PDB file of C-alpha atoms in Angstrom:
ATOM      1  CA  MET A 249       0.159   0.068   0.215  1.00 84.00           C
ATOM      2  CA  THR A 250       1.301   3.181  -0.860  1.00 93.00           C
ATOM      3  CA  PRO A 251       1.872   6.491   1.286  1.00 94.00           C
ATOM      4  CA  GLU A 252      -1.023   8.080  -0.559  1.00 93.00           C
ATOM      5  CA  LEU A 253      -3.538   5.830  -0.056  1.00 96.00           C
ATOM      6  CA  GLN A 254      -2.522   5.489   3.632  1.00 96.00           C
ATOM      7  CA  LYS A 255      -3.337   9.166   4.418  1.00 97.00           C
ATOM      8  CA  TYR A 256      -6.469   8.817   2.085  1.00 96.00           C
ATOM      9  CA  ILE A 257      -7.780   5.682   4.467  1.00 97.00           C
ATOM     10  CA  GLN A 258      -7.218   7.872   7.534  1.00 97.00           C
ATOM     11  CA  ASP A 259      -8.674  10.537   6.164  1.00 97.00           C
ATOM     12  CA  HIS A 260     -12.105   8.981   4.676  1.00 98.00           C
ATOM     13  CA  ASP A 261     -12.807   5.867   6.042  1.00 97.00           C
ATOM     14  CA  ARG A 262     -15.577   6.169   8.305  1.00 97.00           C
ATOM     15  CA  ASP A 263     -19.580   4.604   8.274  1.00 96.00           C
ATOM     16  CA  ILE A 264     -21.325   6.362   5.340  1.00 96.00           C
ATOM     17  CA  THR A 265     -24.431   8.559   6.708  1.00 93.00           C
ATOM     18  CA  ILE A 266     -27.272   8.750   4.487  1.00 94.00           C
ATOM     19  CA  GLN A 267     -30.537  10.775   5.314  1.00 94.00           C
ATOM     20  CA  TYR A 268     -33.787   9.439   3.559  1.00 96.00           C
ATOM     21  CA  PRO A 269     -36.340  11.648   3.331  1.00 95.00           C
ATOM     22  CA  GLU A 270     -40.010  10.888   4.065  1.00 92.00           C
ATOM     23  CA  GLN A 271     -41.011  10.468   0.539  1.00 95.00           C
ATOM     24  CA  PHE A 272     -40.089   7.990  -2.217  1.00 97.00           C
ATOM     25  CA  ASP A 273     -39.091  10.133  -5.316  1.00 97.00           C
ATOM     26  CA  PRO A 274     -36.907   8.497  -7.802  1.00 96.00           C
ATOM     27  CA  LYS A 275     -35.526  11.038 -10.168  1.00 96.00           C
ATOM     28  CA  TRP A 276     -34.191  13.267  -6.757  1.00 97.00           C
ATOM     29  CA  ILE A 277     -32.826   9.596  -5.457  1.00 97.00           C
ATOM     30  CA  VAL A 278     -30.420   9.029  -9.088  1.00 97.00           C
ATOM     31  CA  THR A 279     -30.039  12.529  -9.953  1.00 96.00           C
ATOM     32  CA  GLU A 280     -30.441  14.929  -7.420  1.00 96.00           C
ATOM     33  CA  SER A 281     -29.805  13.047  -3.912  1.00 96.00           C
ATOM     34  CA  GLY A 282     -25.886  13.533  -3.910  1.00 95.00           C
ATOM     35  CA  TRP A 283     -25.721   9.887  -2.297  1.00 97.00           C
ATOM     36  CA  PRO A 284     -22.359   8.315  -2.813  1.00 97.00           C
ATOM     37  CA  CYS A 285     -24.210   4.956  -2.904  1.00 98.00           C
ATOM     38  CA  PHE A 286     -27.904   3.284  -2.525  1.00 98.00           C
ATOM     39  CA  ARG A 287     -27.870  -0.136  -1.900  1.00 98.00           C
ATOM     40  CA  LEU A 288     -30.817  -2.374  -3.839  1.00 98.00           C
ATOM     41  CA  ARG A 289     -31.930  -4.973  -0.699  1.00 98.00           C
ATOM     42  CA  ALA A 290     -34.486  -5.346  -3.442  1.00 98.00           C
ATOM     43  CA  LEU A 291     -31.715  -7.525  -5.053  1.00 98.00           C
ATOM     44  CA  ASP A 292     -30.734  -9.069  -1.568  1.00 97.00           C
ATOM     45  CA  ASN A 293     -32.009 -13.022  -2.773  1.00 94.00           C
ATOM     46  CA  GLN A 294     -29.862 -13.888  -5.653  1.00 98.00           C
ATOM     47  CA  PRO A 295     -27.710 -16.431  -6.098  1.00 98.00           C
ATOM     48  CA  TRP A 296     -24.524 -14.171  -5.474  1.00 98.00           C
ATOM     49  CA  GLN A 297     -22.420 -16.973  -4.047  1.00 97.00           C
ATOM     50  CA  GLU A 298     -23.097 -19.184  -7.035  1.00 98.00           C
ATOM     51  CA  MET A 299     -22.370 -16.625  -9.410  1.00 98.00           C
ATOM     52  CA  HIS A 300     -18.731 -15.975  -7.014  1.00 98.00           C
ATOM     53  CA  LYS A 301     -18.227 -19.430  -7.594  1.00 98.00           C
ATOM     54  CA  GLU A 302     -18.781 -18.704 -11.412  1.00 98.00           C
ATOM     55  CA  ALA A 303     -16.405 -15.729 -11.621  1.00 98.00           C
ATOM     56  CA  GLU A 304     -13.812 -17.812  -9.169  1.00 98.00           C
ATOM     57  CA  ALA A 305     -13.455 -20.644 -11.646  1.00 98.00           C
ATOM     58  CA  LEU A 306     -12.238 -18.581 -13.876  1.00 98.00           C
ATOM     59  CA  ALA A 307      -9.726 -16.280 -11.911  1.00 97.00           C
ATOM     60  CA  ASP A 308      -6.344 -17.454 -14.605  1.00 96.00           C
ATOM     61  CA  LYS A 309      -8.653 -15.882 -17.204  1.00 96.00           C
ATOM     62  CA  PHE A 310      -8.603 -12.427 -15.744  1.00 96.00           C
ATOM     63  CA  TYR A 311      -6.600  -9.721 -17.845  1.00 94.00           C
ATOM     64  CA  SER A 312      -4.835  -7.052 -15.786  1.00 91.00           C
ATOM     65  CA  HIS A 313      -6.707  -3.876 -15.686  1.00 86.00           C
ATOM     66  CA  ARG A 314      -4.871  -0.439 -14.931  1.00 82.00           C
ATOM     67  CA  GLU A 315      -1.598  -1.385 -13.721  1.00 82.00           C
ATOM     68  CA  THR A 316       0.335   1.166 -15.378  1.00 79.00           C
ATOM     69  CA  THR A 317      -1.673   4.063 -14.019  1.00 85.00           C
ATOM     70  CA  TYR A 318      -4.025   3.036 -10.629  1.00 87.00           C
ATOM     71  CA  GLY A 319      -4.397  -0.159 -10.131  1.00 87.00           C
ATOM     72  CA  ASN A 320      -2.023  -3.166  -8.332  1.00 92.00           C
ATOM     73  CA  GLY A 321      -2.945  -6.308  -8.415  1.00 95.00           C
ATOM     74  CA  TRP A 322      -6.450  -5.663  -9.784  1.00 95.00           C
ATOM     75  CA  LYS A 323      -8.149  -7.595 -12.717  1.00 96.00           C
ATOM     76  CA  SER A 324     -11.004  -7.824 -15.234  1.00 95.00           C
ATOM     77  CA  LEU A 325     -12.875  -9.909 -16.913  1.00 96.00           C
ATOM     78  CA  THR A 326     -16.068  -8.991 -19.818  1.00 96.00           C
ATOM     79  CA  LEU A 327     -19.411 -10.707 -19.593  1.00 97.00           C
ATOM     80  CA  HIS A 328     -20.959  -8.417 -21.921  1.00 96.00           C
ATOM     81  CA  GLY A 329     -18.625  -6.018 -23.913  1.00 92.00           C
ATOM     82  CA  VAL A 330     -16.914  -5.657 -27.147  1.00 82.00           C
ATOM     83  CA  ASN A 331     -14.501  -8.216 -25.920  1.00 85.00           C
ATOM     84  CA  GLU A 332     -13.628 -10.465 -22.921  1.00 83.00           C
ATOM     85  CA  ASP A 333     -11.057  -7.633 -22.103  1.00 78.00           C
ATOM     86  CA  SER A 334     -13.383  -4.716 -22.478  1.00 66.00           C
ATOM     87  CA  GLN A 335     -11.988  -1.058 -21.475  1.00 70.00           C
ATOM     88  CA  SER A 336     -13.878   1.990 -21.428  1.00 68.00           C
ATOM     89  CA  LEU A 337     -16.597   2.042 -24.523  1.00 62.00           C
ATOM     90  CA  ASN A 338     -14.872   5.970 -25.215  1.00 66.00           C
ATOM     91  CA  THR A 339     -11.586   3.851 -26.231  1.00 65.00           C
ATOM     92  CA  TYR A 340     -12.908   2.586 -29.200  1.00 58.00           C
ATOM     93  CA  GLY A 341     -14.147   5.591 -31.330  1.00 67.00           C
ATOM     94  CA  GLU A 342     -17.851   6.636 -31.827  1.00 73.00           C
ATOM     95  CA  ARG A 343     -19.906   5.904 -28.800  1.00 68.00           C
ATOM     96  CA  SER A 344     -22.842   5.037 -30.841  1.00 71.00           C
ATOM     97  CA  GLU A 345     -21.164   2.598 -33.063  1.00 77.00           C
ATOM     98  CA  THR A 346     -19.663   1.130 -29.880  1.00 75.00           C
ATOM     99  CA  LEU A 347     -22.743   0.239 -28.502  1.00 76.00           C
ATOM    100  CA  LYS A 348     -24.109  -1.559 -31.208  1.00 78.00           C
ATOM    101  CA  GLN A 349     -21.183  -4.030 -31.159  1.00 84.00           C
ATOM    102  CA  LEU A 350     -21.742  -4.659 -27.916  1.00 90.00           C
ATOM    103  CA  ASP A 351     -22.248  -8.718 -27.117  1.00 93.00           C
ATOM    104  CA  TRP A 352     -22.364 -11.551 -24.800  1.00 97.00           C
ATOM    105  CA  THR A 353     -18.856 -12.379 -24.617  1.00 96.00           C
ATOM    106  CA  TRP A 354     -17.557 -16.624 -24.045  1.00 97.00           C
ATOM    107  CA  VAL A 355     -16.955 -15.787 -20.319  1.00 97.00           C
ATOM    108  CA  ALA A 356     -21.178 -15.597 -20.027  1.00 98.00           C
ATOM    109  CA  ASP A 357     -21.457 -19.001 -21.860  1.00 97.00           C
ATOM    110  CA  GLU A 358     -19.763 -20.435 -18.848  1.00 98.00           C
ATOM    111  CA  CYS A 359     -21.086 -18.342 -15.811  1.00 98.00           C
ATOM    112  CA  PRO A 360     -24.848 -19.427 -16.561  1.00 98.00           C
ATOM    113  CA  VAL A 361     -26.215 -18.276 -13.471  1.00 98.00           C
ATOM    114  CA  THR A 362     -25.051 -14.490 -13.630  1.00 98.00           C
ATOM    115  CA  LYS A 363     -25.916 -14.250 -17.433  1.00 98.00           C
ATOM    116  CA  LYS A 364     -29.844 -15.682 -16.185  1.00 98.00           C
ATOM    117  CA  PHE A 365     -29.555 -12.592 -13.450  1.00 98.00           C
ATOM    118  CA  LEU A 366     -28.741 -10.359 -16.291  1.00 98.00           C
ATOM    119  CA  THR A 367     -31.106 -11.060 -18.544  1.00 97.00           C
ATOM    120  CA  ASP A 368     -33.815 -12.489 -16.273  1.00 97.00           C
ATOM    121  CA  VAL A 369     -33.690 -10.364 -12.839  1.00 97.00           C
ATOM    122  CA  TRP A 370     -31.572  -7.045 -13.596  1.00 98.00           C
ATOM    123  CA  PRO A 371     -33.984  -4.482 -14.240  1.00 97.00           C
ATOM    124  CA  ALA A 372     -32.770  -2.650 -17.412  1.00 97.00           C
ATOM    125  CA  GLU A 373     -33.209  -3.593 -21.010  1.00 95.00           C
ATOM    126  CA  PHE A 374     -30.050  -3.095 -22.315  1.00 95.00           C
ATOM    127  CA  LEU A 375     -26.582  -3.730 -20.856  1.00 96.00           C
ATOM    128  CA  ASN A 376     -23.501  -1.643 -21.797  1.00 93.00           C
ATOM    129  CA  ARG A 377     -19.948  -3.018 -20.572  1.00 94.00           C
ATOM    130  CA  VAL A 378     -20.569  -6.138 -17.867  1.00 97.00           C
ATOM    131  CA  ARG A 379     -17.056  -7.089 -16.082  1.00 97.00           C
ATOM    132  CA  PHE A 380     -15.934  -8.956 -13.311  1.00 98.00           C
ATOM    133  CA  MET A 381     -13.312  -7.228 -11.532  1.00 97.00           C
ATOM    134  CA  LEU A 382     -11.055  -8.677  -9.068  1.00 98.00           C
ATOM    135  CA  LEU A 383      -8.643  -7.536  -6.617  1.00 98.00           C
ATOM    136  CA  GLU A 384      -6.162  -9.766  -5.475  1.00 98.00           C
ATOM    137  CA  PRO A 385      -4.918 -10.075  -1.789  1.00 98.00           C
ATOM    138  CA  GLY A 386      -2.929  -6.869  -1.094  1.00 97.00           C
ATOM    139  CA  GLY A 387      -3.848  -5.183  -3.965  1.00 97.00           C
ATOM    140  CA  TYR A 388      -4.956  -1.776  -4.186  1.00 97.00           C
ATOM    141  CA  ILE A 389      -6.823   0.995  -6.776  1.00 97.00           C
ATOM    142  CA  LEU A 390      -5.514   4.378  -5.981  1.00 97.00           C
ATOM    143  CA  PRO A 391      -7.905   7.598  -5.188  1.00 96.00           C
ATOM    144  CA  HIS A 392      -9.412   8.360  -8.885  1.00 95.00           C
ATOM    145  CA  GLN A 393     -12.812   9.277 -10.256  1.00 93.00           C
ATOM    146  CA  ASP A 394     -14.659   7.677 -13.481  1.00 88.00           C
ATOM    147  CA  ARG A 395     -16.544  10.567 -14.655  1.00 86.00           C
ATOM    148  CA  LYS A 396     -16.169  14.064 -14.274  1.00 88.00           C
ATOM    149  CA  ASP A 397     -18.040  16.243 -11.324  1.00 88.00           C
ATOM    150  CA  GLU A 398     -20.608  17.313 -13.687  1.00 88.00           C
ATOM    151  CA  GLU A 399     -21.892  13.903 -14.416  1.00 89.00           C
ATOM    152  CA  LYS A 400     -23.058  13.467 -10.748  1.00 93.00           C
ATOM    153  CA  ARG A 401     -25.335  10.646 -10.854  1.00 95.00           C
ATOM    154  CA  LEU A 402     -26.168   6.933  -9.369  1.00 97.00           C
ATOM    155  CA  SER A 403     -25.355   5.645 -12.799  1.00 93.00           C
ATOM    156  CA  VAL A 404     -23.451   2.411 -12.115  1.00 97.00           C
ATOM    157  CA  CYS A 405     -23.985  -0.754 -10.336  1.00 98.00           C
ATOM    158  CA  ASN A 406     -21.309  -2.199  -7.854  1.00 98.00           C
ATOM    159  CA  ILE A 407     -22.483  -6.160  -6.567  1.00 98.00           C
ATOM    160  CA  SER A 408     -19.952  -7.530  -4.206  1.00 98.00           C
ATOM    161  CA  LEU A 409     -20.221 -11.455  -5.246  1.00 98.00           C
ATOM    162  CA  ASN A 410     -17.769 -11.587  -2.071  1.00 98.00           C
ATOM    163  CA  ASN A 411     -16.089  -9.130   0.077  1.00 98.00           C
ATOM    164  CA  PRO A 412     -13.922 -10.897   2.253  1.00 98.00           C
ATOM    165  CA  GLU A 413     -12.758  -9.058   5.749  1.00 97.00           C
ATOM    166  CA  GLY A 414     -10.197  -6.569   5.252  1.00 96.00           C
ATOM    167  CA  CYS A 415     -11.488  -5.214   1.632  1.00 98.00           C
ATOM    168  CA  ASN A 416     -13.099  -2.058   1.539  1.00 98.00           C
ATOM    169  CA  PHE A 417     -14.431   0.814  -1.056  1.00 98.00           C
ATOM    170  CA  ILE A 418     -13.690   4.050   0.257  1.00 98.00           C
ATOM    171  CA  PHE A 419     -15.180   7.169  -1.164  1.00 98.00           C
ATOM    172  CA  LYS A 420     -13.925  10.798  -0.878  1.00 97.00           C
ATOM    173  CA  ASP A 421     -15.235  12.783   1.851  1.00 96.00           C
ATOM    174  CA  HIS A 422     -18.030  10.248   2.593  1.00 97.00           C
ATOM    175  CA  GLY A 423     -16.734   6.908   3.740  1.00 98.00           C
ATOM    176  CA  ARG A 424     -16.511   3.025   3.320  1.00 98.00           C
ATOM    177  CA  VAL A 425     -19.515   1.197   1.671  1.00 98.00           C
ATOM    178  CA  PRO A 426     -20.694  -1.264   3.367  1.00 98.00           C
ATOM    179  CA  PHE A 427     -20.318  -4.320   0.940  1.00 98.00           C
ATOM    180  CA  GLU A 428     -21.306  -7.898   2.102  1.00 98.00           C
ATOM    181  CA  ASP A 429     -19.208 -10.817   1.916  1.00 97.00           C
ATOM    182  CA  THR A 430     -22.450 -13.091   1.023  1.00 97.00           C
ATOM    183  CA  GLY A 431     -22.973 -10.224  -1.591  1.00 97.00           C
ATOM    184  CA  SER A 432     -24.737  -7.292  -1.994  1.00 98.00           C
ATOM    185  CA  ALA A 433     -25.620  -4.797  -4.891  1.00 98.00           C
ATOM    186  CA  PHE A 434     -25.098  -1.040  -4.839  1.00 98.00           C
ATOM    187  CA  LEU A 435     -25.725   1.825  -7.242  1.00 98.00           C
ATOM    188  CA  MET A 436     -22.597   3.904  -7.305  1.00 98.00           C
ATOM    189  CA  ASP A 437     -21.951   7.635  -8.175  1.00 97.00           C
ATOM    190  CA  ILE A 438     -18.218   7.182  -9.565  1.00 96.00           C
ATOM    191  CA  SER A 439     -18.303  10.930  -9.993  1.00 96.00           C
ATOM    192  CA  ASN A 440     -16.830  10.795  -6.835  1.00 96.00           C
ATOM    193  CA  VAL A 441     -13.235  10.267  -5.866  1.00 97.00           C
ATOM    194  CA  HIS A 442     -13.189   6.563  -4.414  1.00 97.00           C
ATOM    195  CA  ALA A 443     -10.181   3.835  -3.608  1.00 97.00           C
ATOM    196  CA  VAL A 444     -10.348   0.181  -2.976  1.00 98.00           C
ATOM    197  CA  TYR A 445      -7.782  -1.993  -1.068  1.00 97.00           C
ATOM    198  CA  ASN A 446      -7.989  -5.676   0.041  1.00 98.00           C
ATOM    199  CA  ASN A 447      -5.859  -6.603   2.911  1.00 97.00           C
ATOM    200  CA  SER A 448      -7.165 -10.145   3.389  1.00 98.00           C
ATOM    201  CA  ASP A 449      -5.681 -13.470   2.155  1.00 97.00           C
ATOM    202  CA  LYS A 450      -8.200 -14.186  -0.675  1.00 98.00           C
ATOM    203  CA  PRO A 451      -9.130 -12.553  -3.955  1.00 98.00           C
ATOM    204  CA  ARG A 452     -12.002  -9.982  -4.204  1.00 98.00           C
ATOM    205  CA  ILE A 453     -14.743 -10.446  -6.690  1.00 98.00           C
ATOM    206  CA  HIS A 454     -16.851  -8.235  -7.865  1.00 98.00           C
ATOM    207  CA  MET A 455     -19.690  -7.106 -10.746  1.00 98.00           C
ATOM    208  CA  ILE A 456     -19.701  -3.623 -12.297  1.00 98.00           C
ATOM    209  CA  ILE A 457     -23.190  -3.244 -14.655  1.00 98.00           C
ATOM    210  CA  HIS A 458     -23.585  -0.129 -17.047  1.00 96.00           C
ATOM    211  CA  TYR A 459     -26.533  -0.217 -18.509  1.00 96.00           C
ATOM    212  CA  GLU A 460     -29.610   1.562 -20.007  1.00 94.00           C
ATOM    213  CA  LEU A 461     -33.123   1.380 -18.789  1.00 96.00           C
ATOM    214  CA  GLY A 462     -34.697   1.554 -22.101  1.00 94.00           C
ATOM    215  CA  ARG A 463     -38.433   0.290 -21.765  1.00 95.00           C
ATOM    216  CA  ARG A 464     -38.021  -0.743 -17.993  1.00 95.00           C
ATOM    217  CA  VAL A 465     -38.249   1.687 -16.386  1.00 96.00           C
ATOM    218  CA  ARG A 466     -40.814   0.236 -14.406  1.00 96.00           C
ATOM    219  CA  ASP A 467     -38.653  -2.216 -13.480  1.00 97.00           C
ATOM    220  CA  PHE A 468     -36.202  -0.166 -12.273  1.00 97.00           C
ATOM    221  CA  PHE A 469     -38.704   1.922  -9.786  1.00 97.00           C
ATOM    222  CA  TYR A 470     -39.922  -0.953  -8.392  1.00 97.00           C
ATOM    223  CA  VAL A 471     -36.406  -2.260  -7.250  1.00 98.00           C
ATOM    224  CA  LEU A 472     -36.064   1.483  -6.279  1.00 98.00           C
ATOM    225  CA  ARG A 473     -38.763   1.709  -4.220  1.00 97.00           C
ATOM    226  CA  GLN A 474     -38.693  -1.351  -2.292  1.00 97.00           C
ATOM    227  CA  SER A 475     -35.139  -0.863  -1.287  1.00 98.00           C
ATOM    228  CA  TYR A 476     -35.776   2.588  -0.473  1.00 97.00           C
ATOM    229  CA  PHE A 477     -37.869   1.724   2.163  1.00 96.00           C
ATOM    230  CA  THR A 478     -36.215  -1.496   3.275  1.00 96.00           C
ATOM    231  CA  ASN A 479     -33.087   0.214   3.684  1.00 96.00           C
ATOM    232  CA  GLN A 480     -34.298   2.293   6.102  1.00 93.00           C
ATOM    233  CA  GLY A 481     -35.138  -0.654   8.559  1.00 79.00           C
TER     234      GLY A 481
END
């Protein structure tokens, strides 16, 4: 772990506090709340552990990710994208043309439980890039942001297929995302600076979903609504 990351953890590692208004407003939650994350508890009963086993079985197929910039021991494997090592879609040229090329990769064929979740359960019509992300024991991701400040919104889903003790995802000025080792799904605002580290002796495997709602706005609404009230206990 670098001195930079140690200082970042010291400054920002705390419980995230979210104040829920009495009235449920989905548009406000996603685009105006300023929340760094939002747990989708409506998805708590999904077969996360089976999906973890599928990803874990492919551990030797993962590609190194951001090793020359801010990743160390960070790896990815794409289920839906341009290919099994899909990077940011903006790197492939005109985004509208790239979106037309997205499809399932061989990885999805090896992970039927995960694919069934993405096709039958996940409440969005269109999948963009969907990847397993693996962080090796002792690995870390230095503080960075994936969207500009003016693009602030809950836009990506991060699912912990496991999250061993000693693994933490920390948002600057907000705190630690309470991922569960048995599986948990969060919408994330990645315009916030964030960092991750794995101080355990096990690989940490998450799944990241980029998506477009399309005609499934109502399905997304129901997942968001159920989660909103369940999150409050």
